[in-house]
PDB file of C-alpha atoms and ligand atoms in Angstrom:
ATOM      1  CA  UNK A  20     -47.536  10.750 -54.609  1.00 83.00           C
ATOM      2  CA  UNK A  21     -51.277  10.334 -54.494  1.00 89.00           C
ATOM      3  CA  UNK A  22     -53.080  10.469 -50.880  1.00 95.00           C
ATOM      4  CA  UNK A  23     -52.830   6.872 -48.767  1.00 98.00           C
ATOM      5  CA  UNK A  24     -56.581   5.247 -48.981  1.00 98.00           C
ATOM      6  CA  UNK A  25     -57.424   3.073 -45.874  1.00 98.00           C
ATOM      7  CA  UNK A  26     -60.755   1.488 -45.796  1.00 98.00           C
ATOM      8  CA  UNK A  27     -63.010  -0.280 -42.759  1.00 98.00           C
ATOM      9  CA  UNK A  28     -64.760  -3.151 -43.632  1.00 98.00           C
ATOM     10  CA  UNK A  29     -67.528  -4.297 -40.593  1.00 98.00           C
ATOM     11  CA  UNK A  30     -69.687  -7.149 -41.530  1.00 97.00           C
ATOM     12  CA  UNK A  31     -73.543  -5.917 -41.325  1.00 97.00           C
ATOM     13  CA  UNK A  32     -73.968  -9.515 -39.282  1.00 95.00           C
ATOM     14  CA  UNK A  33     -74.656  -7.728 -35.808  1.00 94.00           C
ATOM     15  CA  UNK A  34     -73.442  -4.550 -34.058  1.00 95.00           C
ATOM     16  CA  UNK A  35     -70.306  -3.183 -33.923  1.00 96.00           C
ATOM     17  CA  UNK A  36     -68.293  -3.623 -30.444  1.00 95.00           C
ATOM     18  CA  UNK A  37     -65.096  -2.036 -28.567  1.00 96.00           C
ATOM     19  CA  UNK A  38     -63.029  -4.054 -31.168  1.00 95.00           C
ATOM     20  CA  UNK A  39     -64.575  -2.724 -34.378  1.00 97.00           C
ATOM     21  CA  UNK A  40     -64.177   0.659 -32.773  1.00 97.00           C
ATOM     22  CA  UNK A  41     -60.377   0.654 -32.529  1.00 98.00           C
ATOM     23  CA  UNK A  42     -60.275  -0.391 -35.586  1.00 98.00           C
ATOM     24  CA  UNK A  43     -62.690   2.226 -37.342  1.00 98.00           C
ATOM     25  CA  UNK A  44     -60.906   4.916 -35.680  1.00 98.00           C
ATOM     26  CA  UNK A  45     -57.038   3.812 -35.667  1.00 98.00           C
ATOM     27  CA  UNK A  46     -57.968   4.163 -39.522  1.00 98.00           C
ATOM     28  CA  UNK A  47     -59.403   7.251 -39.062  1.00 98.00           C
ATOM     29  CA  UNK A  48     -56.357   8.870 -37.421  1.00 98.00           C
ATOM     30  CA  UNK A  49     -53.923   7.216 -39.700  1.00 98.00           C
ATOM     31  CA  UNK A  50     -56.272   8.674 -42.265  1.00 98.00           C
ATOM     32  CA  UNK A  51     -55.736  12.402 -40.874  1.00 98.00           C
ATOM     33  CA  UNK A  52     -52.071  12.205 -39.940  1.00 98.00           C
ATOM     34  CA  UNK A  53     -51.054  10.752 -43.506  1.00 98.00           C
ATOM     35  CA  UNK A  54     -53.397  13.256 -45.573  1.00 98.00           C
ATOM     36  CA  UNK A  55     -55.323  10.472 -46.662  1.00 98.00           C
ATOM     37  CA  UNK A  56     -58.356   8.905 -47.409  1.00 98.00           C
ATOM     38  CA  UNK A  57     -60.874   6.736 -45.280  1.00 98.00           C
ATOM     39  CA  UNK A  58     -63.230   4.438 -47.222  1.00 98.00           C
ATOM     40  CA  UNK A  59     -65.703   2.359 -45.662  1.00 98.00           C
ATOM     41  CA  UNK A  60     -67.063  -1.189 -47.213  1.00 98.00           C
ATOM     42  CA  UNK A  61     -69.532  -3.068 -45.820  1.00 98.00           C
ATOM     43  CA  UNK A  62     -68.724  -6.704 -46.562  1.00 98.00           C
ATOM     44  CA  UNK A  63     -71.990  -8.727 -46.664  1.00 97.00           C
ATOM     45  CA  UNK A  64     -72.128 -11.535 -48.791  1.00 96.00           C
ATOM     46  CA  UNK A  65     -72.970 -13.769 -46.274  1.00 93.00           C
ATOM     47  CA  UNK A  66     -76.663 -13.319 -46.776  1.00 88.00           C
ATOM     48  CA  UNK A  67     -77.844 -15.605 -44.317  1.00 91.00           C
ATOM     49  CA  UNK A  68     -76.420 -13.763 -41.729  1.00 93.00           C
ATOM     50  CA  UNK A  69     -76.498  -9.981 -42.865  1.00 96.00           C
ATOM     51  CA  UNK A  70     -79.129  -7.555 -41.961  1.00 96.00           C
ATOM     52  CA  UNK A  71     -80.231  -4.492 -42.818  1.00 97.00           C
ATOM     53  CA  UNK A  72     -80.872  -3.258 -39.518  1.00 97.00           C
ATOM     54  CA  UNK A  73     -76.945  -3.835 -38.759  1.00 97.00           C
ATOM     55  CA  UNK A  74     -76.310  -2.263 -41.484  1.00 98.00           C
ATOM     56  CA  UNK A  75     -78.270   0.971 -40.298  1.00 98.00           C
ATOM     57  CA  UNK A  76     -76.440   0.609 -36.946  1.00 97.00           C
ATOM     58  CA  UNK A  77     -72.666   0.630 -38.608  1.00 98.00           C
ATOM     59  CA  UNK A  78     -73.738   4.185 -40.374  1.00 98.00           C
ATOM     60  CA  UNK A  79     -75.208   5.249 -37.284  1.00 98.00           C
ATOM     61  CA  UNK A  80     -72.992   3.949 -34.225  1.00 98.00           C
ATOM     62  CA  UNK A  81     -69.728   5.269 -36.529  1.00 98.00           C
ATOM     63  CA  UNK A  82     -71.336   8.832 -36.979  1.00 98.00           C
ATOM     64  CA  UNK A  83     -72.005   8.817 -33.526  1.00 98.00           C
ATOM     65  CA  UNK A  84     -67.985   8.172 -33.458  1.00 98.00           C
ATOM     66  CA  UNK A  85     -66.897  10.706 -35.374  1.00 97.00           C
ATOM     67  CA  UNK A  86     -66.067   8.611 -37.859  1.00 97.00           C
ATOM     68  CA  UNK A  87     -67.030  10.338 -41.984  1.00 97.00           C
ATOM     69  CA  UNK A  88     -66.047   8.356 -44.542  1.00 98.00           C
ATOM     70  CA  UNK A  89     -65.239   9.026 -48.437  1.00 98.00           C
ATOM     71  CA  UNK A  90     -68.701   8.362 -50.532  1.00 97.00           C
ATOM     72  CA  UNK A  91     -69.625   6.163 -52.180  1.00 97.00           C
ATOM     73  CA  UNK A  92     -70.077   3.028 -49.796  1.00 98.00           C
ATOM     74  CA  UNK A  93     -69.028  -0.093 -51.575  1.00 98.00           C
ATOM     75  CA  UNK A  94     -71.419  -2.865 -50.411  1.00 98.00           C
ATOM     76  CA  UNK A  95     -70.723  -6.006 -51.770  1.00 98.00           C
ATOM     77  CA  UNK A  96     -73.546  -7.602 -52.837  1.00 97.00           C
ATOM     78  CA  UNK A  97     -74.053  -4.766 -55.329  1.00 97.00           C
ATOM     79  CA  UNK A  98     -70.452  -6.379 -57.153  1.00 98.00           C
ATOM     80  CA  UNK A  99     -70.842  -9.798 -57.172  1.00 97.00           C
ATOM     81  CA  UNK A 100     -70.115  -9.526 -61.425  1.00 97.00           C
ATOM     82  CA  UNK A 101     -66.590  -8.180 -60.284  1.00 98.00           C
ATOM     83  CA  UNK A 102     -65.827 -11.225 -57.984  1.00 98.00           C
ATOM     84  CA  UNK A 103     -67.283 -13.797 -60.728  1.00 97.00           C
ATOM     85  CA  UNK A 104     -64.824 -12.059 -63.051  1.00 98.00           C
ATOM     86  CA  UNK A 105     -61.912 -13.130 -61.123  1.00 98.00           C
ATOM     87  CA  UNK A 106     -62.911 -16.302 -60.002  1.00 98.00           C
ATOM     88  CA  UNK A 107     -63.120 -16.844 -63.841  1.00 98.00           C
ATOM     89  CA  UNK A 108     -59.582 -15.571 -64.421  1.00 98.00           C
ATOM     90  CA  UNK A 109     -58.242 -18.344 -61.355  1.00 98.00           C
ATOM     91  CA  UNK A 110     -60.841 -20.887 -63.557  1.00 98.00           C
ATOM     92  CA  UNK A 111     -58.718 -19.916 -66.945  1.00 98.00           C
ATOM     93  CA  UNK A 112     -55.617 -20.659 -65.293  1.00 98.00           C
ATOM     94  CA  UNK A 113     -56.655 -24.146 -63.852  1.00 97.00           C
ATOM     95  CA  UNK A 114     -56.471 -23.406 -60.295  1.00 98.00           C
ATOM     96  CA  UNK A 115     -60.072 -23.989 -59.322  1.00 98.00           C
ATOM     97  CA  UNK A 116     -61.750 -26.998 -58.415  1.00 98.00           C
ATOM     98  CA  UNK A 117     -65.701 -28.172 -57.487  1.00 98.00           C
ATOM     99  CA  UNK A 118     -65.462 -30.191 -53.906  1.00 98.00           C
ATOM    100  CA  UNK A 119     -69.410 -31.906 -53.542  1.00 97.00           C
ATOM    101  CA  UNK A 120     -68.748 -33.189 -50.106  1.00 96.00           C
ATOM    102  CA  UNK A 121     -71.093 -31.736 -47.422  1.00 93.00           C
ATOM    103  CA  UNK A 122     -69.569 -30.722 -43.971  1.00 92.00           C
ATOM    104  CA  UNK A 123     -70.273 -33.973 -41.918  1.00 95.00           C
ATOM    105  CA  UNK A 124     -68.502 -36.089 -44.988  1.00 95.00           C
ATOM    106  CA  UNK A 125     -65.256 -33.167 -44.706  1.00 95.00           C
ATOM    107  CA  UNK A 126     -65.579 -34.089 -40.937  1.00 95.00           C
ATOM    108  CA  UNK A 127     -65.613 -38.026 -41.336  1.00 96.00           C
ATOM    109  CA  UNK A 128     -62.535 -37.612 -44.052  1.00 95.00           C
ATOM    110  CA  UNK A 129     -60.599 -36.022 -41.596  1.00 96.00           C
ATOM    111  CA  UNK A 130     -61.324 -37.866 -38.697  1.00 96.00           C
ATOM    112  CA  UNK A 131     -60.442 -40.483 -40.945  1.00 94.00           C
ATOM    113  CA  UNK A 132     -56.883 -39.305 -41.567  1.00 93.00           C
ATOM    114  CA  UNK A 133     -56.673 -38.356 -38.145  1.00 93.00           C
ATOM    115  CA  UNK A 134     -57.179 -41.877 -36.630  1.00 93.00           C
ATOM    116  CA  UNK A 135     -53.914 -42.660 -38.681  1.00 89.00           C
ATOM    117  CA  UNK A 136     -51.617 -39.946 -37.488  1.00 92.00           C
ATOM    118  CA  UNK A 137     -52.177 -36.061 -37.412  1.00 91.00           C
ATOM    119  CA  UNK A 138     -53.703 -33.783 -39.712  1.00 95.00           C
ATOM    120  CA  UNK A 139     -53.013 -30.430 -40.535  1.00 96.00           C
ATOM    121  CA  UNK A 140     -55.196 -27.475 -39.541  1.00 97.00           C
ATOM    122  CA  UNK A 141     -55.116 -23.920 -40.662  1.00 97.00           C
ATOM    123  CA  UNK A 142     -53.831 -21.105 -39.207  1.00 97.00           C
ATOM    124  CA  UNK A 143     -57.585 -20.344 -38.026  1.00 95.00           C
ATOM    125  CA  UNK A 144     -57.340 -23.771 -36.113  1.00 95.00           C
ATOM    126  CA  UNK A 145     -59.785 -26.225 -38.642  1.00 95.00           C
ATOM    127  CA  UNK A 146     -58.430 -29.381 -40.403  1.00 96.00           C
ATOM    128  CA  UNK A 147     -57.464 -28.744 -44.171  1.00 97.00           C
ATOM    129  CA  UNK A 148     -59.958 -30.071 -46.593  1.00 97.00           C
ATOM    130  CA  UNK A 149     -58.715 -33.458 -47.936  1.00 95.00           C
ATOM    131  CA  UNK A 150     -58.581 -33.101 -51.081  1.00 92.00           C
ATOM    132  CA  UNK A 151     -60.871 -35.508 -52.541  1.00 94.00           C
ATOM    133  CA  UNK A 152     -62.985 -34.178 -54.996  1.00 97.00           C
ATOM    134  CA  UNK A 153     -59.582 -33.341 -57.046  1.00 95.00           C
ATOM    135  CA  UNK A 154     -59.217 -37.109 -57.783  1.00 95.00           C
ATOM    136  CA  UNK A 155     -62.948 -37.325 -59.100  1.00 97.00           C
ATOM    137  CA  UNK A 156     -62.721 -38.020 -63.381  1.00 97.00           C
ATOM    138  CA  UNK A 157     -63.603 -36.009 -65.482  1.00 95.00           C
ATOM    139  CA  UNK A 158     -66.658 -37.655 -66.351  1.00 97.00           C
ATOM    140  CA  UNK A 159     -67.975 -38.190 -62.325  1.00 97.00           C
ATOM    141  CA  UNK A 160     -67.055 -34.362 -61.969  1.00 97.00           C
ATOM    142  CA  UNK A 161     -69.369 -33.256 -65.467  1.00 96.00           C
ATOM    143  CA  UNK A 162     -71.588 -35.494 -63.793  1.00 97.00           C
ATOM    144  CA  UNK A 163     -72.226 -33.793 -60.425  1.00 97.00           C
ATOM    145  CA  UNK A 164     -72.013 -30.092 -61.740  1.00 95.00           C
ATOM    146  CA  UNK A 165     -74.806 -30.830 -63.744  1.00 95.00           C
ATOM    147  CA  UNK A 166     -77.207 -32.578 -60.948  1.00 96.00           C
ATOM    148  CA  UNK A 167     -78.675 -30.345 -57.930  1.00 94.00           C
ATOM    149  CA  UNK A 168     -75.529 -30.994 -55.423  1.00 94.00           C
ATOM    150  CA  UNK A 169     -74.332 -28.476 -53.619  1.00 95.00           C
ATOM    151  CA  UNK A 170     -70.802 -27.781 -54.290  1.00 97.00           C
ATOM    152  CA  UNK A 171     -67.694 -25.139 -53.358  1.00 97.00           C
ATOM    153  CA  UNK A 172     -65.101 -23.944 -55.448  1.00 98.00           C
ATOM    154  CA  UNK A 173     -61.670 -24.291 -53.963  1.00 98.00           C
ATOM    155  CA  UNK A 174     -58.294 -23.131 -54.690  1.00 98.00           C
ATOM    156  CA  UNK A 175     -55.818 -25.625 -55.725  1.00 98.00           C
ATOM    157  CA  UNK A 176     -53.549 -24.294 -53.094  1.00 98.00           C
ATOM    158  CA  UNK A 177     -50.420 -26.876 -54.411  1.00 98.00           C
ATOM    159  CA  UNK A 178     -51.095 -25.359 -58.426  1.00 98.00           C
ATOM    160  CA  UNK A 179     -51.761 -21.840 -56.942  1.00 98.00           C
ATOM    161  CA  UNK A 180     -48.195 -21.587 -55.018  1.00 98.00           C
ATOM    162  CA  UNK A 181     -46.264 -23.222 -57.636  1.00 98.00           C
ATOM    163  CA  UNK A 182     -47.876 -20.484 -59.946  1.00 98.00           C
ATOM    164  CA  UNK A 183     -47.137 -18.129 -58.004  1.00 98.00           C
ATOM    165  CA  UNK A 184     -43.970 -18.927 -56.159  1.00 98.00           C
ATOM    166  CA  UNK A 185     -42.491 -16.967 -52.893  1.00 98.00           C
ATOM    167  CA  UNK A 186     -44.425 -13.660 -52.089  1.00 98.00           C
ATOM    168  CA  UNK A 187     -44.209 -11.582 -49.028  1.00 98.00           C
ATOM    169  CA  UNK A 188     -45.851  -8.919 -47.635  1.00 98.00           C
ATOM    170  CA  UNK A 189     -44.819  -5.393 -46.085  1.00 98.00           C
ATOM    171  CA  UNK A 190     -46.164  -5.308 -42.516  1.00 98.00           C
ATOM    172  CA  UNK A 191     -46.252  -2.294 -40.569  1.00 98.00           C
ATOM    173  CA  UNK A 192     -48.005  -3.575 -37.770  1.00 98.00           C
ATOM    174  CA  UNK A 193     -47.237  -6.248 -35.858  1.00 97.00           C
ATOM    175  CA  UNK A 194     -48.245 -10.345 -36.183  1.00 97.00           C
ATOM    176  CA  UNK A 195     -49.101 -12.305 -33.376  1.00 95.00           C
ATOM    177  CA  UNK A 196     -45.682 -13.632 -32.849  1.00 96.00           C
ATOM    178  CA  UNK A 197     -44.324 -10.224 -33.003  1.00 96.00           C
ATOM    179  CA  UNK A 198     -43.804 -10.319 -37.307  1.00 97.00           C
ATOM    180  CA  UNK A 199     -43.241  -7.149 -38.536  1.00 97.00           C
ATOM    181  CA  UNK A 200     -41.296  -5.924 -42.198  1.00 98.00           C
ATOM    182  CA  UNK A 201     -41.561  -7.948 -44.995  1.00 98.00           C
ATOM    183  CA  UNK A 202     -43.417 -11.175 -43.776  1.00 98.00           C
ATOM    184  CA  UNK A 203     -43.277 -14.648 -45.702  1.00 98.00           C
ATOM    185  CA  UNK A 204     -46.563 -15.557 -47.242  1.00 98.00           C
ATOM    186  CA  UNK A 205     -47.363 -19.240 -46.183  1.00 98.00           C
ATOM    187  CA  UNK A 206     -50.331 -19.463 -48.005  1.00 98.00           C
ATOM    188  CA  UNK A 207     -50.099 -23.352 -47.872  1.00 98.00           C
ATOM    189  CA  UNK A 208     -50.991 -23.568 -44.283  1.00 98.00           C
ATOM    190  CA  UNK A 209     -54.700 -22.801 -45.514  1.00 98.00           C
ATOM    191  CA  UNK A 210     -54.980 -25.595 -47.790  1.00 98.00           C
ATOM    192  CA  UNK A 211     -57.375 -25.921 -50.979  1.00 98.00           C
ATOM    193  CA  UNK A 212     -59.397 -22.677 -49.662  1.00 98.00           C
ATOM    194  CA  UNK A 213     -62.935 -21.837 -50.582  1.00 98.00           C
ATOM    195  CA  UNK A 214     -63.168 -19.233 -53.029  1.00 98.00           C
ATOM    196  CA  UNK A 215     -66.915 -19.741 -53.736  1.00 98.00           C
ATOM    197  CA  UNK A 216     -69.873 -21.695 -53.701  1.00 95.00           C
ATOM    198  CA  UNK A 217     -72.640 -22.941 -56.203  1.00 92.00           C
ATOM    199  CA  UNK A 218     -75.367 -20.300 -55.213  1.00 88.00           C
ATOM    200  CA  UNK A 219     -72.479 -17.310 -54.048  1.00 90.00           C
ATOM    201  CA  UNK A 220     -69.970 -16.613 -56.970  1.00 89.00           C
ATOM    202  CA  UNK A 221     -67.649 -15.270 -53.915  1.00 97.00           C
ATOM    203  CA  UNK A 222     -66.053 -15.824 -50.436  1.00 97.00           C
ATOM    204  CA  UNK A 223     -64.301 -13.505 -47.893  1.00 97.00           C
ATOM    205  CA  UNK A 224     -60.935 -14.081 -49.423  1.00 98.00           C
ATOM    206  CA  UNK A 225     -61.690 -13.519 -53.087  1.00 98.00           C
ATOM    207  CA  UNK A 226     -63.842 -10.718 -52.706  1.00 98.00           C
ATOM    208  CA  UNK A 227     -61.599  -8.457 -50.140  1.00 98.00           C
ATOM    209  CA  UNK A 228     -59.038  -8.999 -52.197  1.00 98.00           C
ATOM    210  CA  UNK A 229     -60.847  -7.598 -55.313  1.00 98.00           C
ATOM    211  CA  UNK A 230     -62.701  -4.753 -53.204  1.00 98.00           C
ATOM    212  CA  UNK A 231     -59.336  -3.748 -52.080  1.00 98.00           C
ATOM    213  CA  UNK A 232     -57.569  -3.274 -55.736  1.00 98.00           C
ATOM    214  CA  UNK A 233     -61.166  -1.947 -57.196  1.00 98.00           C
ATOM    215  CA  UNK A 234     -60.831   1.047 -54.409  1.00 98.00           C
ATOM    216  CA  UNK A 235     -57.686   1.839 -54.648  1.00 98.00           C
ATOM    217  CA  UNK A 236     -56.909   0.921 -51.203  1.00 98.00           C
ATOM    218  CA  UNK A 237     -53.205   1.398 -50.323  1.00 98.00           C
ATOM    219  CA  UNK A 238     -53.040   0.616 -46.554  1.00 98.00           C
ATOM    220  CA  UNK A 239     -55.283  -2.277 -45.022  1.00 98.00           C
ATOM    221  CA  UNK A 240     -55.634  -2.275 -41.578  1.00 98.00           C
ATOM    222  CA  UNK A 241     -57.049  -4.684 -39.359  1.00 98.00           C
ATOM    223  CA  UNK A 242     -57.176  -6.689 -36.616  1.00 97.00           C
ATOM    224  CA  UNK A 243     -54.646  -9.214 -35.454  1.00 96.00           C
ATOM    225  CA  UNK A 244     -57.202 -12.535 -36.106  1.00 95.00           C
ATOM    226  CA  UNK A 245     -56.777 -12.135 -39.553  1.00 97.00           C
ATOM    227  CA  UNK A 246     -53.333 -11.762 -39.600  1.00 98.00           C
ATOM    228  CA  UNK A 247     -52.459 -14.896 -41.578  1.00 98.00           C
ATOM    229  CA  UNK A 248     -55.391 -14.745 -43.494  1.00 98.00           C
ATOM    230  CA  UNK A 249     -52.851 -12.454 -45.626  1.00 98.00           C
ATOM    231  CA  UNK A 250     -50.983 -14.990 -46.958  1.00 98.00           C
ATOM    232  CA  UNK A 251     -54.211 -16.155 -49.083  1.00 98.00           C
ATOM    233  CA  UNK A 252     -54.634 -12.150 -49.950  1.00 98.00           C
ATOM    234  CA  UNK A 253     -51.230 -11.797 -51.037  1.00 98.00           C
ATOM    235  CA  UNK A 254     -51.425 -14.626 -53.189  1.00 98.00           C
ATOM    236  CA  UNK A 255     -54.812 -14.403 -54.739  1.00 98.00           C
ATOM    237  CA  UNK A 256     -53.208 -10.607 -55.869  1.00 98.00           C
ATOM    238  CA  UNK A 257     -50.003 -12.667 -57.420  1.00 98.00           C
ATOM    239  CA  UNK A 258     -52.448 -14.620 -59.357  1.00 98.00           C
ATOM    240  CA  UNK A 259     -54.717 -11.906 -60.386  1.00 98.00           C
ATOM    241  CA  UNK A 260     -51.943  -9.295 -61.201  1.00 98.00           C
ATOM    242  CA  UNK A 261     -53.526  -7.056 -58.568  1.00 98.00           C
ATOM    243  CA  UNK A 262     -51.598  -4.444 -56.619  1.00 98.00           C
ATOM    244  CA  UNK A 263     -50.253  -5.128 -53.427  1.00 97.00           C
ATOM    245  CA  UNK A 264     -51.483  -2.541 -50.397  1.00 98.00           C
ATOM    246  CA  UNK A 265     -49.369  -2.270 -47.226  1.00 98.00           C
ATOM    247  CA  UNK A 266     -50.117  -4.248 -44.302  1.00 98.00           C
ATOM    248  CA  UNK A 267     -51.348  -3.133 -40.867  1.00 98.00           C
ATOM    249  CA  UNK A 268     -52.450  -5.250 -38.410  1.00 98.00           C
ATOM    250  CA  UNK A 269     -53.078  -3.901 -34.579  1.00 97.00           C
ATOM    251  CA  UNK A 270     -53.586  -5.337 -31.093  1.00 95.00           C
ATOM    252  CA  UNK A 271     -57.195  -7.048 -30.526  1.00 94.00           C
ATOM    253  CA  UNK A 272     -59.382  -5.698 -27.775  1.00 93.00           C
ATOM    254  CA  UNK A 273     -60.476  -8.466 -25.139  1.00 89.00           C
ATOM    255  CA  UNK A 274     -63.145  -9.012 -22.860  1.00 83.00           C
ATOM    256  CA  UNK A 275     -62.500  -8.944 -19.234  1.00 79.00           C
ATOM    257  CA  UNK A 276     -61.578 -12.572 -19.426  1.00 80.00           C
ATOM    258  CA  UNK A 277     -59.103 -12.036 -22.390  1.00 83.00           C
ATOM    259  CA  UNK A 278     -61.580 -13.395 -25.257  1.00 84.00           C
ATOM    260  CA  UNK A 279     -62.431 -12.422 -28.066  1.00 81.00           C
ATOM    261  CA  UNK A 280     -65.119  -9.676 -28.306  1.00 82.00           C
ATOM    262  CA  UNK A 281     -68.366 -11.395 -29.515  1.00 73.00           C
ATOM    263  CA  UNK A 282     -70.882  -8.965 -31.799  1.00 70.00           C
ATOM    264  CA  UNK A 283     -73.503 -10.435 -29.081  1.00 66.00           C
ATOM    265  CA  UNK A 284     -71.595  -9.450 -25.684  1.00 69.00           C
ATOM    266  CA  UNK A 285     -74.022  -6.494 -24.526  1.00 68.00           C
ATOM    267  CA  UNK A 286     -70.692  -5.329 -22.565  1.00 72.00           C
ATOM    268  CA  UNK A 287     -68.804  -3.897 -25.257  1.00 89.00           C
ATOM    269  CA  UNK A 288     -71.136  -2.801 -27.543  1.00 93.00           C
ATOM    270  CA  UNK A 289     -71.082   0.677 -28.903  1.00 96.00           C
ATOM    271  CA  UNK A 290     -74.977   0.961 -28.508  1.00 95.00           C
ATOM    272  CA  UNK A 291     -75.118  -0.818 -25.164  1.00 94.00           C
ATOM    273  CA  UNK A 292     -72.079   1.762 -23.970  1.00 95.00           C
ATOM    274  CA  UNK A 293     -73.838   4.912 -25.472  1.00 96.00           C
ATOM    275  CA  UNK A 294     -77.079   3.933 -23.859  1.00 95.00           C
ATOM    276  CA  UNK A 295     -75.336   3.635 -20.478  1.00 95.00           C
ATOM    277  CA  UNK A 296     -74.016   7.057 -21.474  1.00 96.00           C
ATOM    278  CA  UNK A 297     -70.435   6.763 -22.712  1.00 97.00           C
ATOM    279  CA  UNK A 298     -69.531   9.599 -25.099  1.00 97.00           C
ATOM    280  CA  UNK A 299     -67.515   9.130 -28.139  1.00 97.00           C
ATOM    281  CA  UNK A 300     -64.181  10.384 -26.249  1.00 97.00           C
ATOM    282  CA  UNK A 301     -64.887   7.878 -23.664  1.00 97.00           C
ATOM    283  CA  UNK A 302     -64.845   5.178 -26.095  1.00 97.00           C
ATOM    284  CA  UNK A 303     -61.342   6.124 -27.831  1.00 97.00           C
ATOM    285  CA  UNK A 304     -60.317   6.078 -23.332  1.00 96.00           C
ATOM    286  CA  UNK A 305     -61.501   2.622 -23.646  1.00 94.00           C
ATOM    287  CA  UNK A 306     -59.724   1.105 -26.525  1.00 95.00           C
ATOM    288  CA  UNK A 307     -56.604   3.111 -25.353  1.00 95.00           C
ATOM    289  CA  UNK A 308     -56.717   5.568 -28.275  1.00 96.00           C
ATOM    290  CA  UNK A 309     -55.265   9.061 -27.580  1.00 93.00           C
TER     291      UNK A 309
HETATM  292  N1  LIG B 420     -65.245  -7.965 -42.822  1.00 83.06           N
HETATM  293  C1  LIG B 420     -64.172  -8.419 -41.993  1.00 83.06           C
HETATM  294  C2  LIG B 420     -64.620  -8.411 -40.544  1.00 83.06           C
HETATM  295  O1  LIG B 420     -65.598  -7.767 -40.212  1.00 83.06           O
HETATM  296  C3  LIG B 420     -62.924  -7.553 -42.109  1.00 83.06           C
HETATM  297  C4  LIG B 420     -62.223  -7.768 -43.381  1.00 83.06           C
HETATM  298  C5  LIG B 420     -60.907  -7.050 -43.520  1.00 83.06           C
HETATM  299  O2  LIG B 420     -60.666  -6.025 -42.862  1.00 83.06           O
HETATM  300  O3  LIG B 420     -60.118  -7.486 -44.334  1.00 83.06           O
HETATM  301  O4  LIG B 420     -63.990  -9.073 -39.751  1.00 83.06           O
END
């Protein structure tokens, strides 16, 4: 059997924190105890909010872990052919859809629906997208893709999971109600999910997904928050006849107040806790790492 391959993916979109800690070096020691390998990925299509100077502090504050990491880096703006690729494959297969509205219209259509009655929300807590722009003609639709709107390209969930039919997932963590095994994926509960936008050929779903068969990556492990977020992986994979890594996702770290870390809560970050002098074995004390 060839070696497990784990991977940590941080988000160069501020420093890293207690949380992203645990995570970087549960992977690690997974890593070591299974003979495997640890990639690292730094996931920063979101160029509005990604820096280079994070980006600097993820190599440095995980060195300063004792975190190493198989070369060579995958950063994924350098890919974004690869994600364009599949979204073109979902495209061929009629699952993909341009929605024009702009946030504050998504907001008035569901507080719309909501006045008559309740409306779903994903797993993440925010309303499903209504679904308009899928009853547009074909002539309105031509029409818009070829003036200057904005626009997103969703996911026909309803097409995608009647494509795809009932998947499931091996999980050998643990899901916030205690899931564990093979897990049901409900990717439904998302509803007609972004998959990419007019000036980014990508999204966070479509392009971990990718970056995950493209690596090789046998064993994802992650945090608890995007537990759910799963389902959507699991069935993007069904759709792209992509391989299907094992699940692992562990316990979050809090704050003192039981919230979630923030990357802006000098507290718990790694270069706020070094300064104050912390040493890297304090740090694995902290998250409750052995
Ligand atoms: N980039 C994501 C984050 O920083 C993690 C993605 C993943 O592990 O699947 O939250």
């Amino acid at each position: 059997m060839p070696p497990p391959v784990f991977r940590f993916a941080p988000s160069p979109n501020g420093y890293l924190h207690l949380g992203h800690a645990f995570s970087a070096l549960l992977n690690l020691d997974l890593a070591r105890q299974t003979g495997g390998r640890l990639l690292l990925r730094i996931e920063d299509i979101d160029l509005t909010r990604c820096k280079p100077e994070f980006e600097t502090a993820i190599y440095e504050d995980l060195t300063w872990l004792g975190i190493a990491w198989d070369e060579p880096v995958r950063r994924q703006s350098e890919h974004l052919a690869d994600y364009r690729e599949a979204l073109e494959k979902l495209s061929a297969q009629n699952l993909v859809f341009p929605s024009f509205e702009t946030r504050a219209e998504i907001a008035k259509l569901v507080a719309q629906r909501e006045a008559s009655g309740r409306w779903p929300r994903d797993p993440d807590g925010a309303p499903l997208y209504p679904g308009t722009a899928k009853l547009l003609s074909s002539d309105e639709r031509a029409r818009l893709l070829g003036s200057d709107a904005p626009y997103a390209l969703r996911l026909d969930m309803a097409a995608a999971c009647a494509r795809a039919g009932d998947l499931f997932w091996a999980e050998h963590g643990e899901g916030p109600d205690g899931e564990i095994g093979a897990v049901a994926a409900r990717p439904e509960a998302w509803g007609d999910v972004v998959l990419a936008r007019k000036e980014t050929p990508t999204s966070y779903h479509l392009s971990v997904v990718v970056d995950d068969a493209l690596q090789g990556v046998t064993e994802v492990v992650r945090g608890q928050d995007l537990f759910w977020s799963t389902s959507v992986h699991r069935l993007l994979q069904q759709l792209l006849g992509l391989p299907q890594p094992a699940y692992r996702h562990h316990r979050l770290i809090l704050d003192a107040a039981g919230g979630k870390l923030s990357k802006s809560t000098e507290a718990t970050g790694l270069r706020e806790l070094r300064a104050g002098g912390a040493r890297p074995a304090d740090i694995r004390g902290l998250v409750g790492l052995p």
